[in-house]
Short mmCIF file of C-alpha atoms and ligand atoms in Angstrom, two decimals:
data_model
loop_
_atom_site.label_atom_id
_atom_site.label_comp_id
_atom_site.label_asym_id
_atom_site.label_seq_id
_atom_site.Cartn_x
_atom_site.Cartn_y
_atom_site.Cartn_z
CA UNK A 1 -22.11 -29.58 -16.79
CA UNK A 2 -22.55 -27.85 -20.13
CA UNK A 3 -20.58 -24.87 -18.91
CA UNK A 4 -17.59 -26.95 -17.89
CA UNK A 5 -17.35 -28.82 -21.16
CA UNK A 6 -16.83 -26.17 -23.76
CA UNK A 7 -18.36 -25.09 -26.97
CA UNK A 8 -18.89 -28.36 -28.81
CA UNK A 9 -20.65 -29.89 -25.89
CA UNK A 10 -23.15 -32.57 -26.84
CA UNK A 11 -25.08 -31.81 -23.66
CA UNK A 12 -26.27 -28.50 -25.08
CA UNK A 13 -28.51 -30.53 -27.31
CA UNK A 14 -32.10 -30.87 -26.03
CA UNK A 15 -33.23 -34.15 -27.55
CA UNK A 16 -36.61 -35.79 -28.02
CA UNK A 17 -36.85 -39.38 -26.78
CA UNK A 18 -36.08 -40.87 -30.19
CA UNK A 19 -33.18 -38.49 -30.68
CA UNK A 20 -31.93 -39.38 -27.20
CA UNK A 21 -31.94 -43.09 -28.08
CA UNK A 22 -30.11 -42.43 -31.36
CA UNK A 23 -27.60 -40.33 -29.55
CA UNK A 24 -26.95 -43.07 -27.00
CA UNK A 25 -26.33 -45.60 -29.76
CA UNK A 26 -24.01 -43.19 -31.54
CA UNK A 27 -22.20 -42.38 -28.28
CA UNK A 28 -21.83 -46.09 -27.49
CA UNK A 29 -20.12 -46.68 -30.84
CA UNK A 30 -17.82 -43.73 -30.29
CA UNK A 31 -16.96 -45.02 -26.81
CA UNK A 32 -15.95 -48.41 -28.24
CA UNK A 33 -13.81 -46.62 -30.83
CA UNK A 34 -12.23 -44.37 -28.22
CA UNK A 35 -11.20 -47.37 -26.15
CA UNK A 36 -9.84 -49.21 -29.16
CA UNK A 37 -7.95 -46.16 -30.43
CA UNK A 38 -6.67 -45.28 -26.98
CA UNK A 39 -8.11 -41.78 -27.19
CA UNK A 40 -9.09 -41.26 -23.57
CA UNK A 41 -6.85 -39.14 -21.42
CA UNK A 42 -6.41 -38.64 -17.72
CA UNK A 43 -6.27 -35.27 -16.02
CA UNK A 44 -5.00 -34.94 -12.46
CA UNK A 45 -6.28 -32.64 -9.72
CA UNK A 46 -4.00 -31.86 -6.76
CA UNK A 47 -5.19 -32.53 -3.21
CA UNK A 48 -3.77 -30.20 -0.59
CA UNK A 49 -3.23 -31.30 3.00
CA UNK A 50 -4.24 -28.36 5.20
CA UNK A 51 -2.16 -29.62 8.13
CA UNK A 52 1.14 -29.65 6.26
CA UNK A 53 0.20 -27.25 3.47
CA UNK A 54 1.53 -29.68 0.93
CA UNK A 55 0.10 -31.46 -2.07
CA UNK A 56 -0.12 -35.04 -0.88
CA UNK A 57 -2.09 -36.59 -3.69
CA UNK A 58 -3.82 -36.19 -7.01
CA UNK A 59 -7.16 -37.48 -8.24
CA UNK A 60 -7.14 -39.00 -11.72
CA UNK A 61 -10.16 -37.87 -13.78
CA UNK A 62 -10.88 -39.30 -17.20
CA UNK A 63 -11.23 -36.99 -20.20
CA UNK A 64 -12.70 -37.75 -23.60
CA UNK A 65 -12.54 -35.44 -26.57
CA UNK A 66 -14.01 -36.84 -29.76
CA UNK A 67 -13.04 -34.98 -32.94
CA UNK A 68 -16.61 -35.14 -34.30
CA UNK A 69 -18.75 -34.39 -31.26
CA UNK A 70 -16.35 -32.54 -29.00
CA UNK A 71 -15.74 -32.99 -25.30
CA UNK A 72 -18.04 -35.37 -23.44
CA UNK A 73 -18.21 -35.22 -19.64
CA UNK A 74 -17.40 -38.38 -17.66
CA UNK A 75 -20.67 -37.72 -15.81
CA UNK A 76 -22.32 -38.61 -19.15
CA UNK A 77 -20.15 -41.35 -20.58
CA UNK A 78 -19.15 -43.29 -17.46
CA UNK A 79 -22.78 -44.26 -16.67
CA UNK A 80 -23.21 -45.21 -20.33
CA UNK A 81 -20.03 -47.29 -20.24
CA UNK A 82 -21.47 -49.08 -17.20
CA UNK A 83 -24.69 -49.85 -19.03
CA UNK A 84 -23.07 -51.17 -22.19
CA UNK A 85 -20.48 -53.28 -20.40
CA UNK A 86 -17.42 -51.18 -21.24
CA UNK A 87 -16.66 -49.99 -17.73
CA UNK A 88 -14.38 -52.94 -16.93
CA UNK A 89 -12.10 -52.19 -19.85
CA UNK A 90 -12.19 -48.42 -19.39
CA UNK A 91 -11.63 -48.78 -15.65
CA UNK A 92 -8.64 -51.03 -16.22
CA UNK A 93 -7.18 -48.51 -18.66
CA UNK A 94 -7.66 -45.75 -16.05
CA UNK A 95 -5.97 -47.80 -13.32
CA UNK A 96 -3.05 -48.79 -15.50
CA UNK A 97 -2.54 -45.26 -16.83
CA UNK A 98 -2.79 -43.63 -13.39
CA UNK A 99 -0.41 -46.11 -11.74
CA UNK A 100 2.05 -45.81 -14.62
CA UNK A 101 1.94 -42.03 -14.23
CA UNK A 102 2.51 -42.22 -10.48
CA UNK A 103 5.62 -44.29 -11.16
CA UNK A 104 6.82 -41.79 -13.77
CA UNK A 105 6.54 -38.98 -11.21
CA UNK A 106 8.12 -41.05 -8.50
CA UNK A 107 11.55 -39.43 -8.61
CA UNK A 108 10.22 -35.90 -8.10
CA UNK A 109 7.10 -36.82 -6.12
CA UNK A 110 7.92 -40.01 -4.22
CA UNK A 111 5.06 -39.90 -1.71
CA UNK A 112 2.31 -38.62 -3.96
CA UNK A 113 -0.88 -40.63 -3.56
CA UNK A 114 -2.84 -41.50 -6.69
CA UNK A 115 -6.62 -41.55 -6.28
CA UNK A 116 -8.64 -43.39 -8.90
CA UNK A 117 -12.43 -43.39 -9.24
CA UNK A 118 -14.06 -46.81 -9.37
CA UNK A 119 -17.65 -47.13 -10.52
CA UNK A 120 -20.13 -49.46 -8.78
CA UNK A 121 -20.33 -51.97 -11.65
CA UNK A 122 -16.57 -52.10 -11.90
CA UNK A 123 -16.26 -52.91 -8.21
CA UNK A 124 -19.00 -55.53 -8.50
CA UNK A 125 -17.06 -57.55 -11.08
CA UNK A 126 -15.73 -60.74 -9.57
CA UNK A 127 -12.21 -60.09 -10.87
CA UNK A 128 -11.76 -56.55 -9.60
CA UNK A 129 -9.17 -57.41 -6.92
CA UNK A 130 -7.20 -59.40 -9.48
CA UNK A 131 -7.24 -56.48 -11.89
CA UNK A 132 -5.89 -54.14 -9.20
CA UNK A 133 -3.24 -56.65 -8.12
CA UNK A 134 -2.16 -57.16 -11.71
CA UNK A 135 -1.87 -53.41 -12.35
CA UNK A 136 0.18 -52.91 -9.16
CA UNK A 137 2.46 -55.79 -10.10
CA UNK A 138 2.96 -54.67 -13.69
CA UNK A 139 3.62 -51.02 -12.83
CA UNK A 140 5.55 -51.68 -9.63
CA UNK A 141 3.55 -49.06 -7.73
CA UNK A 142 3.49 -49.60 -3.97
CA UNK A 143 -0.07 -50.45 -2.90
CA UNK A 144 -0.19 -47.75 -0.21
CA UNK A 145 0.24 -45.07 -2.87
CA UNK A 146 -3.00 -46.06 -4.59
CA UNK A 147 -6.41 -44.93 -3.36
CA UNK A 148 -9.71 -46.09 -4.79
CA UNK A 149 -12.66 -43.69 -4.65
CA UNK A 150 -16.00 -45.40 -4.46
CA UNK A 151 -19.46 -43.93 -3.97
CA UNK A 152 -21.94 -44.92 -1.29
CA UNK A 153 -24.07 -46.59 -3.93
CA UNK A 154 -21.27 -49.08 -4.62
CA UNK A 155 -21.22 -50.14 -0.97
CA UNK A 156 -24.71 -51.61 -1.08
CA UNK A 157 -23.99 -53.89 -4.05
CA UNK A 158 -23.75 -57.58 -3.12
CA UNK A 159 -20.15 -58.62 -2.64
CA UNK A 160 -18.86 -55.08 -2.33
CA UNK A 161 -17.82 -55.29 1.32
CA UNK A 162 -15.62 -58.42 1.03
CA UNK A 163 -13.99 -56.93 -2.09
CA UNK A 164 -13.27 -53.69 -0.25
CA UNK A 165 -11.88 -55.56 2.73
CA UNK A 166 -9.59 -57.54 0.44
CA UNK A 167 -8.39 -54.36 -1.27
CA UNK A 168 -7.79 -52.76 2.08
CA UNK A 169 -5.77 -55.81 3.17
CA UNK A 170 -3.66 -55.43 0.03
CA UNK A 171 -2.61 -52.06 1.49
CA UNK A 172 -4.60 -49.69 -0.71
CA UNK A 173 -6.58 -46.86 0.75
CA UNK A 174 -10.29 -46.49 0.18
CA UNK A 175 -12.14 -43.17 -0.01
CA UNK A 176 -15.90 -42.78 0.02
CA UNK A 177 -16.66 -40.25 -2.70
CA UNK A 178 -19.55 -37.77 -2.74
CA UNK A 179 -20.17 -38.65 0.90
CA UNK A 180 -23.62 -37.69 2.11
CA UNK A 181 -25.32 -37.73 -1.30
CA UNK A 182 -25.88 -41.48 -1.77
CA UNK A 183 -28.35 -43.93 -0.33
CA UNK A 184 -26.21 -46.00 1.95
CA UNK A 185 -26.85 -46.41 5.63
CA UNK A 186 -24.20 -45.08 7.98
CA UNK A 187 -23.87 -48.58 9.43
CA UNK A 188 -21.80 -49.47 6.34
CA UNK A 189 -19.08 -47.27 7.72
CA UNK A 190 -18.30 -49.80 10.44
CA UNK A 191 -18.48 -52.88 8.17
CA UNK A 192 -15.16 -52.33 6.46
CA UNK A 193 -12.15 -50.16 6.76
CA UNK A 194 -12.41 -46.99 4.69
CA UNK A 195 -9.65 -44.44 5.06
CA UNK A 196 -11.21 -41.20 3.92
CA UNK A 197 -14.57 -39.54 3.45
CA UNK A 198 -14.87 -37.05 0.60
CA UNK A 199 -17.34 -34.28 1.35
CA UNK A 200 -19.39 -33.70 -1.78
CA UNK A 201 -18.94 -30.40 -3.56
CA UNK A 202 -22.67 -29.68 -3.35
CA UNK A 203 -22.23 -29.12 0.41
CA UNK A 204 -19.04 -27.10 -0.04
CA UNK A 205 -20.88 -24.84 -2.47
CA UNK A 206 -23.33 -23.87 0.31
CA UNK A 207 -20.67 -22.58 2.69
CA UNK A 208 -21.48 -18.97 3.54
CA UNK A 209 -25.01 -19.11 2.16
CA UNK A 210 -26.67 -22.27 3.50
CA UNK A 211 -26.68 -22.97 7.21
CA UNK A 212 -27.97 -26.48 6.39
CA UNK A 213 -24.96 -27.22 4.18
CA UNK A 214 -22.64 -25.85 6.86
CA UNK A 215 -24.34 -28.01 9.51
CA UNK A 216 -23.98 -31.11 7.29
CA UNK A 217 -20.28 -30.42 6.78
CA UNK A 218 -19.74 -29.95 10.51
CA UNK A 219 -21.60 -33.20 11.16
CA UNK A 220 -19.52 -35.10 8.58
CA UNK A 221 -16.30 -33.71 10.07
CA UNK A 222 -17.39 -34.73 13.59
CA UNK A 223 -18.45 -38.20 12.43
CA UNK A 224 -15.20 -38.70 10.53
CA UNK A 225 -13.17 -37.51 13.49
CA UNK A 226 -14.81 -39.87 15.96
CA UNK A 227 -14.70 -42.86 13.60
CA UNK A 228 -11.12 -42.20 12.53
CA UNK A 229 -11.60 -41.26 8.88
CA UNK A 230 -9.60 -38.54 7.24
CA UNK A 231 -11.72 -35.92 5.45
CA UNK A 232 -11.29 -34.50 1.98
CA UNK A 233 -13.46 -31.61 0.79
CA UNK A 234 -14.00 -31.38 -2.95
CA UNK A 235 -15.00 -28.43 -5.08
CA UNK A 236 -13.29 -25.76 -2.97
CA UNK A 237 -13.38 -22.62 -5.10
CA UNK A 238 -13.49 -19.68 -2.74
CA UNK A 239 -11.33 -18.34 0.06
CA UNK A 240 -14.35 -18.24 2.40
CA UNK A 241 -15.03 -21.93 1.77
CA UNK A 242 -11.40 -22.75 2.49
CA UNK A 243 -11.47 -20.70 5.69
CA UNK A 244 -14.57 -22.54 6.94
CA UNK A 245 -12.98 -25.91 6.22
CA UNK A 246 -9.72 -24.91 7.95
CA UNK A 247 -11.65 -23.63 10.99
CA UNK A 248 -13.63 -26.84 11.30
CA UNK A 249 -10.66 -29.18 10.99
CA UNK A 250 -11.03 -30.60 7.49
CA UNK A 251 -7.75 -32.36 6.66
CA UNK A 252 -7.49 -32.20 2.88
CA UNK A 253 -9.03 -30.02 0.16
CA UNK A 254 -9.21 -30.02 -3.60
CA UNK A 255 -10.90 -27.64 -5.98
CA UNK A 256 -10.46 -24.82 -8.46
CA UNK A 257 -9.20 -22.54 -5.67
CA UNK A 258 -5.98 -24.53 -5.88
CA UNK A 259 -6.15 -26.10 -9.31
CA UNK A 260 -8.49 -27.74 -11.78
CA UNK A 261 -7.58 -31.18 -13.06
CA UNK A 262 -4.58 -30.72 -15.37
CA UNK A 263 -2.80 -32.75 -18.04
CA UNK A 264 -0.01 -34.88 -16.58
CA UNK A 265 2.83 -32.76 -17.94
CA UNK A 266 1.56 -29.69 -16.05
CA UNK A 267 1.30 -31.37 -12.68
CA UNK A 268 4.90 -31.22 -11.38
CA UNK A 269 5.12 -27.45 -11.99
CA UNK A 270 1.64 -26.91 -10.54
CA UNK A 271 2.57 -28.76 -7.36
CA UNK A 272 5.73 -26.69 -7.08
CA UNK A 273 3.76 -23.46 -7.48
CA UNK A 274 1.18 -24.56 -4.93
CA UNK A 275 3.91 -25.23 -2.37
CA UNK A 276 5.65 -21.93 -3.04
CA UNK A 277 2.55 -19.73 -3.02
CA UNK A 278 0.72 -21.06 -0.02
CA UNK A 279 -1.32 -19.57 1.58
CA UNK A 280 -2.55 -17.70 -1.44
CA UNK A 281 -5.94 -16.26 -2.19
CA UNK A 282 -5.25 -16.63 -5.89
CA UNK A 283 -5.65 -19.90 -7.77
CA UNK A 284 -2.14 -21.07 -8.53
CA UNK A 285 -3.02 -23.00 -11.66
CA UNK A 286 -5.63 -21.67 -14.04
CA UNK A 287 -8.52 -24.04 -14.75
CA UNK A 288 -8.39 -25.80 -18.09
CA UNK A 289 -10.68 -24.00 -20.56
P1 C2E B 301 -15.95 -37.01 -8.71
O1 C2E B 301 -15.07 -38.19 -8.59
O2 C2E B 301 -16.75 -36.64 -7.51
O3 C2E B 301 -14.99 -35.83 -9.18
C1 C2E B 301 -15.18 -34.49 -8.86
C2 C2E B 301 -15.61 -33.67 -10.05
O4 C2E B 301 -15.64 -32.29 -9.66
C3 C2E B 301 -14.69 -33.73 -11.26
O5 C2E B 301 -15.50 -33.57 -12.42
C4 C2E B 301 -13.81 -32.50 -11.05
O6 C2E B 301 -13.20 -32.02 -12.23
C5 C2E B 301 -14.83 -31.53 -10.53
N1 C2E B 301 -14.25 -30.44 -9.73
C6 C2E B 301 -13.05 -30.42 -9.09
N2 C2E B 301 -12.87 -29.25 -8.44
C7 C2E B 301 -13.98 -28.52 -8.66
C8 C2E B 301 -14.39 -27.21 -8.24
O7 C2E B 301 -13.71 -26.50 -7.52
N3 C2E B 301 -15.63 -26.81 -8.67
C9 C2E B 301 -16.44 -27.59 -9.44
N4 C2E B 301 -17.62 -27.10 -9.82
N5 C2E B 301 -16.06 -28.82 -9.86
C10 C2E B 301 -14.85 -29.28 -9.47
P2 C2E B 301 -15.30 -34.50 -13.69
O8 C2E B 301 -13.85 -34.70 -13.97
O9 C2E B 301 -16.16 -33.95 -14.77
O10 C2E B 301 -15.86 -35.90 -13.21
C11 C2E B 301 -17.22 -36.08 -12.89
C12 C2E B 301 -17.46 -37.43 -12.29
O11 C2E B 301 -17.22 -38.46 -13.27
C13 C2E B 301 -16.53 -37.78 -11.13
O12 C2E B 301 -17.00 -37.21 -9.93
C14 C2E B 301 -16.60 -39.28 -11.13
O13 C2E B 301 -17.78 -39.72 -10.49
C15 C2E B 301 -16.70 -39.59 -12.61
N6 C2E B 301 -15.36 -39.92 -13.12
C16 C2E B 301 -14.38 -39.12 -13.57
N7 C2E B 301 -13.29 -39.82 -13.96
C17 C2E B 301 -13.60 -41.13 -13.74
C18 C2E B 301 -12.88 -42.37 -13.93
O14 C2E B 301 -11.71 -42.41 -14.35
N8 C2E B 301 -13.55 -43.53 -13.60
C19 C2E B 301 -14.82 -43.51 -13.09
N9 C2E B 301 -15.41 -44.67 -12.78
N10 C2E B 301 -15.52 -42.36 -12.89
C20 C2E B 301 -14.91 -41.20 -13.21
MG1 MG B 302 -13.79 -38.79 -7.18
MG1 MG B 303 -16.87 -36.54 -5.64
MG1 MG B 304 -19.23 -36.86 -8.12
#
């Protein structure tokens, strides 16, 4: 992660236990401040449908740059926000911001689907469906344009399945994120209606070098096909990875090969470039430094 987060990255720091505890307390305070001061941002990564060669959705990814400590990865601060009870508030901010953005793009990009990550503790809150319903009502976004990405770990939490069924009945789509890396049993797949499986980037990374990773991807694609899930591969960086996924019938891809997650104002032009340049071996939108 350090590489992706730039020079001021707090993760470069190799702490002792006491230093790690101090750092967590300091980070917790900064997280509270960031929420209060509205200093989170969302970046959006295009998802390309390989069947139509069009960008059909974007995934909203939270970004946090603190003036004092630099950029902190969501892989670091989202788990902390879960532990200190801030995930509900942060998650609601993410939902509201993403849905508002989808509405702002609606004229130019009327069918664009907005995918939002939901953490296990957020989903487990008793009021999660109400929060989603309230955000849809206040932004006026049609439910079918919103997708929630949940991990396998969230599926095993008590109460998760009825919540997901209710969300699905509201017309949202549900994607299982990082599929194949969690601890859930495959039997969960038949207990509620998910729409898409997202193949974790750790498998995509092995295309061309790991026959095990390739076999896992083929198995996920076959499973998804027979159970009626659409597949999304994440972390597609190289032409050879894309070719493998096309050959094996993966429906949708996202990754640096097409574009990194970008600030909102760069997305309409990026989507236009991606449509015009397809099928290109060159990334159409340079990754954010
Ligand atoms: P995720 O949902 O599985 O998101 C995929 C991650 O892979 C993102 O990292 C994305 O920027 C990165 N990525 C995309 N394309 C490529 C590629 O081609 N190569 C590589 N190496 N990486 C790629 P990011 O934004 O740092 O997010 C990390 C994780 O933090 C996410 O994993 C998700 O679990 C969590 N997260 C991010 N935003 C939110 C949020 O708004 N709410 C919640 N609850 N979790 C979030
Ligand atoms: Mg995701
Ligand atoms: Mg993922
Ligand atoms: Mg992940």
